[in-house]
């Protein structure tokens, strides 16, 4: 089976491409098609919605953080036993960082690499015929990035649809969808993006509402006809993050959710067993595991409950005495001495590292990161170069006296100084690892 694929792109974040993507995925799955969602760039939350809508795990395809070989291997894996892959762009279609050709992290890199067509979602609120100028700009900006069709979003009336749609079709782009303005279809958000799929009590009902909107407003048959075969060049998983142990105790609940699907899937494929536990339910890592992994998430929203989880704290401390424990972003915050919540109340954390963090004193930290490990840890051996991403609002309020874990640079190689900490077998960083650098 050769999967066919299409990229859902837009001029910017907030144009509605996530709702269109999720609705289309759910509509196709309801028709009995095997369909998988994919996301360009570093994003934990949207792949969760993709998986819920389709029943198949989502995947991130990141042209900056992943070597070409790993990118091709993941794209081929996504297309296995799947009829359609719907790939959602992060931010604007061409948005990435200055980097060598094909390694900018933008969704446009993927359209060029795999020859995939783009379905352009345009928020036409506050404009009409001008939407054609935007569409023409997208159509002509890069001859190697092909706009195959347009979906008009947030229309105010039938007249609005005619004015916008007729102008776009006059320049030769087919309009394959027209969505009326409906704020009830919006997905709720918080400081790191959408509220996660697992936090909805009525998730499937909302996904079905989005699918109903797509069935009503989009020409699904026309969109499927636009999709082209996804046939990546041969690749391999040599640059993937290797399992840090045979049995991995994985914190997993509303406070700890940010583990990339491709990382978990590769660990399992390599023979590792993921053993979940819930710190919020006062569970600790199973002592017969080889390593404990505290992923990112939203510990700042649950700091009081984590501080009161005595068994979690005792079991994790006992585990760390003899075996590796690693924390990323939110997990790194929990490894520290204290975490100050949004109201300014300080809560005692694990104290396995000496730093403290605050969500009351906020500053956004966002961007690609490249880290060379100063010492061996669950991310890899000393000297390993890791590519990843940083996105958090919490700030360090005390640094402690632990040894730095890595030397950090931004996505363009500009040094950012030492990053993360290590003490004994405990390590942590604010950045999320995506893959090993080629």
PDB file of C-alpha atoms in Angstrom, residues 234-372:
ATOM      1  CA  UNK A 234      15.499   5.159   1.903  1.00  0.00           C
ATOM      2  CA  UNK A 235      16.389   6.120   5.455  1.00  0.00           C
ATOM      3  CA  UNK A 236      17.204   4.582   8.810  1.00  0.00           C
ATOM      4  CA  UNK A 237      16.845   5.199  12.543  1.00  0.00           C
ATOM      5  CA  UNK A 238      20.564   5.539  13.267  1.00  0.00           C
ATOM      6  CA  UNK A 239      20.109   9.133  14.465  1.00  0.00           C
ATOM      7  CA  UNK A 240      17.046   8.426  16.606  1.00  0.00           C
ATOM      8  CA  UNK A 241      17.238   8.785  20.375  1.00  0.00           C
ATOM      9  CA  UNK A 242      18.148   5.312  21.576  1.00  0.00           C
ATOM     10  CA  UNK A 243      16.274   3.697  24.491  1.00  0.00           C
ATOM     11  CA  UNK A 244      17.927   4.768  27.754  1.00  0.00           C
ATOM     12  CA  UNK A 245      17.212   1.336  29.237  1.00  0.00           C
ATOM     13  CA  UNK A 246      15.422  -1.969  28.686  1.00  0.00           C
ATOM     14  CA  UNK A 247      12.615  -1.041  31.105  1.00  0.00           C
ATOM     15  CA  UNK A 248      11.826   2.666  31.243  1.00  0.00           C
ATOM     16  CA  UNK A 249       9.712   4.032  34.102  1.00  0.00           C
ATOM     17  CA  UNK A 250       7.779   6.847  32.415  1.00  0.00           C
ATOM     18  CA  UNK A 251       5.863   9.519  34.342  1.00  0.00           C
ATOM     19  CA  UNK A 252       2.530   9.832  32.552  1.00  0.00           C
ATOM     20  CA  UNK A 253      -0.475  11.912  33.642  1.00  0.00           C
ATOM     21  CA  UNK A 254      -1.867  15.437  33.249  1.00  0.00           C
ATOM     22  CA  UNK A 255       1.378  16.925  34.624  1.00  0.00           C
ATOM     23  CA  UNK A 256       3.726  14.804  32.475  1.00  0.00           C
ATOM     24  CA  UNK A 257       2.610  14.379  28.871  1.00  0.00           C
ATOM     25  CA  UNK A 258       5.244  15.704  26.485  1.00  0.00           C
ATOM     26  CA  UNK A 259       6.979  12.663  25.032  1.00  0.00           C
ATOM     27  CA  UNK A 260       7.276  12.788  21.244  1.00  0.00           C
ATOM     28  CA  UNK A 261       5.347   9.941  19.588  1.00  0.00           C
ATOM     29  CA  UNK A 262       8.317   9.071  17.367  1.00  0.00           C
ATOM     30  CA  UNK A 263      10.580   8.709  20.411  1.00  0.00           C
ATOM     31  CA  UNK A 264       8.225   6.367  22.276  1.00  0.00           C
ATOM     32  CA  UNK A 265       7.546   4.351  19.136  1.00  0.00           C
ATOM     33  CA  UNK A 266      11.245   3.900  18.381  1.00  0.00           C
ATOM     34  CA  UNK A 267      12.023   2.869  21.958  1.00  0.00           C
ATOM     35  CA  UNK A 268       9.354   0.202  21.778  1.00  0.00           C
ATOM     36  CA  UNK A 269      10.465  -0.936  18.312  1.00  0.00           C
ATOM     37  CA  UNK A 270      14.015  -1.256  19.653  1.00  0.00           C
ATOM     38  CA  UNK A 271      12.730  -3.660  22.310  1.00  0.00           C
ATOM     39  CA  UNK A 272      12.337  -1.379  25.314  1.00  0.00           C
ATOM     40  CA  UNK A 273       9.333  -1.571  27.623  1.00  0.00           C
ATOM     41  CA  UNK A 274       7.703   1.665  28.799  1.00  0.00           C
ATOM     42  CA  UNK A 275       6.311   1.280  32.324  1.00  0.00           C
ATOM     43  CA  UNK A 276       4.019   4.239  33.069  1.00  0.00           C
ATOM     44  CA  UNK A 277       3.341   5.676  36.509  1.00  0.00           C
ATOM     45  CA  UNK A 278       1.369   8.689  37.699  1.00  0.00           C
ATOM     46  CA  UNK A 279       3.009  11.144  40.107  1.00  0.00           C
ATOM     47  CA  UNK A 280      -0.343  12.902  40.485  1.00  0.00           C
ATOM     48  CA  UNK A 281      -1.794   9.617  41.773  1.00  0.00           C
ATOM     49  CA  UNK A 282       1.183   9.445  44.176  1.00  0.00           C
ATOM     50  CA  UNK A 283       2.843   6.621  42.264  1.00  0.00           C
ATOM     51  CA  UNK A 284       6.603   6.251  41.949  1.00  0.00           C
ATOM     52  CA  UNK A 285       8.798   4.539  39.364  1.00  0.00           C
ATOM     53  CA  UNK A 286       8.856   0.742  39.504  1.00  0.00           C
ATOM     54  CA  UNK A 287      12.100  -0.156  41.265  1.00  0.00           C
ATOM     55  CA  UNK A 288      12.820  -2.986  38.796  1.00  0.00           C
ATOM     56  CA  UNK A 289      13.091  -0.534  35.891  1.00  0.00           C
ATOM     57  CA  UNK A 290      16.482   0.502  34.507  1.00  0.00           C
ATOM     58  CA  UNK A 291      15.836   4.231  34.156  1.00  0.00           C
ATOM     59  CA  UNK A 292      13.213   6.816  35.108  1.00  0.00           C
ATOM     60  CA  UNK A 293      12.088   9.453  32.610  1.00  0.00           C
ATOM     61  CA  UNK A 294      10.152  12.558  33.682  1.00  0.00           C
ATOM     62  CA  UNK A 295       8.896  14.221  30.496  1.00  0.00           C
ATOM     63  CA  UNK A 296       7.649  17.773  30.126  1.00  0.00           C
ATOM     64  CA  UNK A 297       4.079  18.827  30.652  1.00  0.00           C
ATOM     65  CA  UNK A 298       2.281  21.113  33.081  1.00  0.00           C
ATOM     66  CA  UNK A 299       3.666  20.546  36.596  1.00  0.00           C
ATOM     67  CA  UNK A 300       3.164  24.275  37.255  1.00  0.00           C
ATOM     68  CA  UNK A 301      -0.601  23.651  37.182  1.00  0.00           C
ATOM     69  CA  UNK A 302      -0.332  20.762  39.673  1.00  0.00           C
ATOM     70  CA  UNK A 303       2.534  21.857  41.919  1.00  0.00           C
ATOM     71  CA  UNK A 304       0.580  21.530  45.174  1.00  0.00           C
ATOM     72  CA  UNK A 305      -0.535  17.997  44.396  1.00  0.00           C
ATOM     73  CA  UNK A 306       2.971  16.971  43.364  1.00  0.00           C
ATOM     74  CA  UNK A 307       4.405  18.436  46.582  1.00  0.00           C
ATOM     75  CA  UNK A 308       1.910  16.377  48.596  1.00  0.00           C
ATOM     76  CA  UNK A 309       2.726  13.137  46.732  1.00  0.00           C
ATOM     77  CA  UNK A 310       4.942  11.640  49.441  1.00  0.00           C
ATOM     78  CA  UNK A 311       5.207   8.175  47.918  1.00  0.00           C
ATOM     79  CA  UNK A 312       6.176   9.597  44.503  1.00  0.00           C
ATOM     80  CA  UNK A 313       8.910  11.654  46.152  1.00  0.00           C
ATOM     81  CA  UNK A 314      10.222   8.813  48.311  1.00  0.00           C
ATOM     82  CA  UNK A 315      10.163   6.189  45.546  1.00  0.00           C
ATOM     83  CA  UNK A 316      11.867   8.490  43.029  1.00  0.00           C
ATOM     84  CA  UNK A 317      14.557   9.437  45.542  1.00  0.00           C
ATOM     85  CA  UNK A 318      15.178   5.759  46.290  1.00  0.00           C
ATOM     86  CA  UNK A 319      15.326   4.973  42.570  1.00  0.00           C
ATOM     87  CA  UNK A 320      17.815   7.810  41.927  1.00  0.00           C
ATOM     88  CA  UNK A 321      20.224   6.414  44.518  1.00  0.00           C
ATOM     89  CA  UNK A 322      21.220   3.578  42.188  1.00  0.00           C
ATOM     90  CA  UNK A 323      19.713   4.239  38.740  1.00  0.00           C
ATOM     91  CA  UNK A 324      19.478   7.120  36.231  1.00  0.00           C
ATOM     92  CA  UNK A 325      16.645   9.650  36.424  1.00  0.00           C
ATOM     93  CA  UNK A 326      16.231  12.248  33.669  1.00  0.00           C
ATOM     94  CA  UNK A 327      13.790  15.163  33.425  1.00  0.00           C
ATOM     95  CA  UNK A 328      12.893  17.377  30.469  1.00  0.00           C
ATOM     96  CA  UNK A 329      11.419  20.878  30.901  1.00  0.00           C
ATOM     97  CA  UNK A 330       8.511  20.229  33.299  1.00  0.00           C
ATOM     98  CA  UNK A 331      10.275  17.103  34.510  1.00  0.00           C
ATOM     99  CA  UNK A 332      13.418  19.195  35.050  1.00  0.00           C
ATOM    100  CA  UNK A 333      11.396  21.635  37.141  1.00  0.00           C
ATOM    101  CA  UNK A 334      10.114  18.802  39.342  1.00  0.00           C
ATOM    102  CA  UNK A 335      13.654  17.495  39.875  1.00  0.00           C
ATOM    103  CA  UNK A 336      14.591  20.802  41.523  1.00  0.00           C
ATOM    104  CA  UNK A 337      14.200  22.058  45.074  1.00  0.00           C
ATOM    105  CA  UNK A 338      11.057  24.180  44.679  1.00  0.00           C
ATOM    106  CA  UNK A 339       8.494  25.255  42.067  1.00  0.00           C
ATOM    107  CA  UNK A 340       6.618  28.538  42.464  1.00  0.00           C
ATOM    108  CA  UNK A 341       3.139  28.449  40.947  1.00  0.00           C
ATOM    109  CA  UNK A 342       1.310  31.247  39.120  1.00  0.00           C
ATOM    110  CA  UNK A 343      -0.032  32.638  42.412  1.00  0.00           C
ATOM    111  CA  UNK A 344       3.463  32.933  43.846  1.00  0.00           C
ATOM    112  CA  UNK A 345       3.164  30.008  46.266  1.00  0.00           C
ATOM    113  CA  UNK A 346       6.318  27.909  46.566  1.00  0.00           C
ATOM    114  CA  UNK A 347       6.025  24.107  46.589  1.00  0.00           C
ATOM    115  CA  UNK A 348       8.683  21.569  47.575  1.00  0.00           C
ATOM    116  CA  UNK A 349       9.733  19.331  44.676  1.00  0.00           C
ATOM    117  CA  UNK A 350      12.006  16.261  44.554  1.00  0.00           C
ATOM    118  CA  UNK A 351      15.214  18.090  45.471  1.00  0.00           C
ATOM    119  CA  UNK A 352      17.339  15.692  43.415  1.00  0.00           C
ATOM    120  CA  UNK A 353      18.904  18.747  41.766  1.00  0.00           C
ATOM    121  CA  UNK A 354      19.604  22.069  43.432  1.00  0.00           C
ATOM    122  CA  UNK A 355      17.806  24.578  41.199  1.00  0.00           C
ATOM    123  CA  UNK A 356      14.414  26.227  41.771  1.00  0.00           C
ATOM    124  CA  UNK A 357      11.925  27.520  39.212  1.00  0.00           C
ATOM    125  CA  UNK A 358       8.999  29.919  39.091  1.00  0.00           C
ATOM    126  CA  UNK A 359       5.889  30.137  36.941  1.00  0.00           C
ATOM    127  CA  UNK A 360       4.947  33.400  38.653  1.00  0.00           C
ATOM    128  CA  UNK A 361       8.026  35.095  37.156  1.00  0.00           C
ATOM    129  CA  UNK A 362       7.400  34.346  33.498  1.00  0.00           C
ATOM    130  CA  UNK A 363       9.364  34.899  30.332  1.00  0.00           C
ATOM    131  CA  UNK A 364       8.872  32.944  27.133  1.00  0.00           C
ATOM    132  CA  UNK A 365      11.835  30.835  26.045  1.00  0.00           C
ATOM    133  CA  UNK A 366      11.313  29.441  22.557  1.00  0.00           C
ATOM    134  CA  UNK A 367      13.492  27.994  19.838  1.00  0.00           C
ATOM    135  CA  UNK A 368      15.562  25.150  18.455  1.00  0.00           C
ATOM    136  CA  UNK A 369      18.482  23.971  20.570  1.00  0.00           C
ATOM    137  CA  UNK A 370      21.624  21.930  19.936  1.00  0.00           C
ATOM    138  CA  UNK A 371      23.313  20.433  22.985  1.00  0.00           C
ATOM    139  CA  UNK A 372      26.655  18.679  23.373  1.00  0.00           C
TER     140      UNK A 372
END
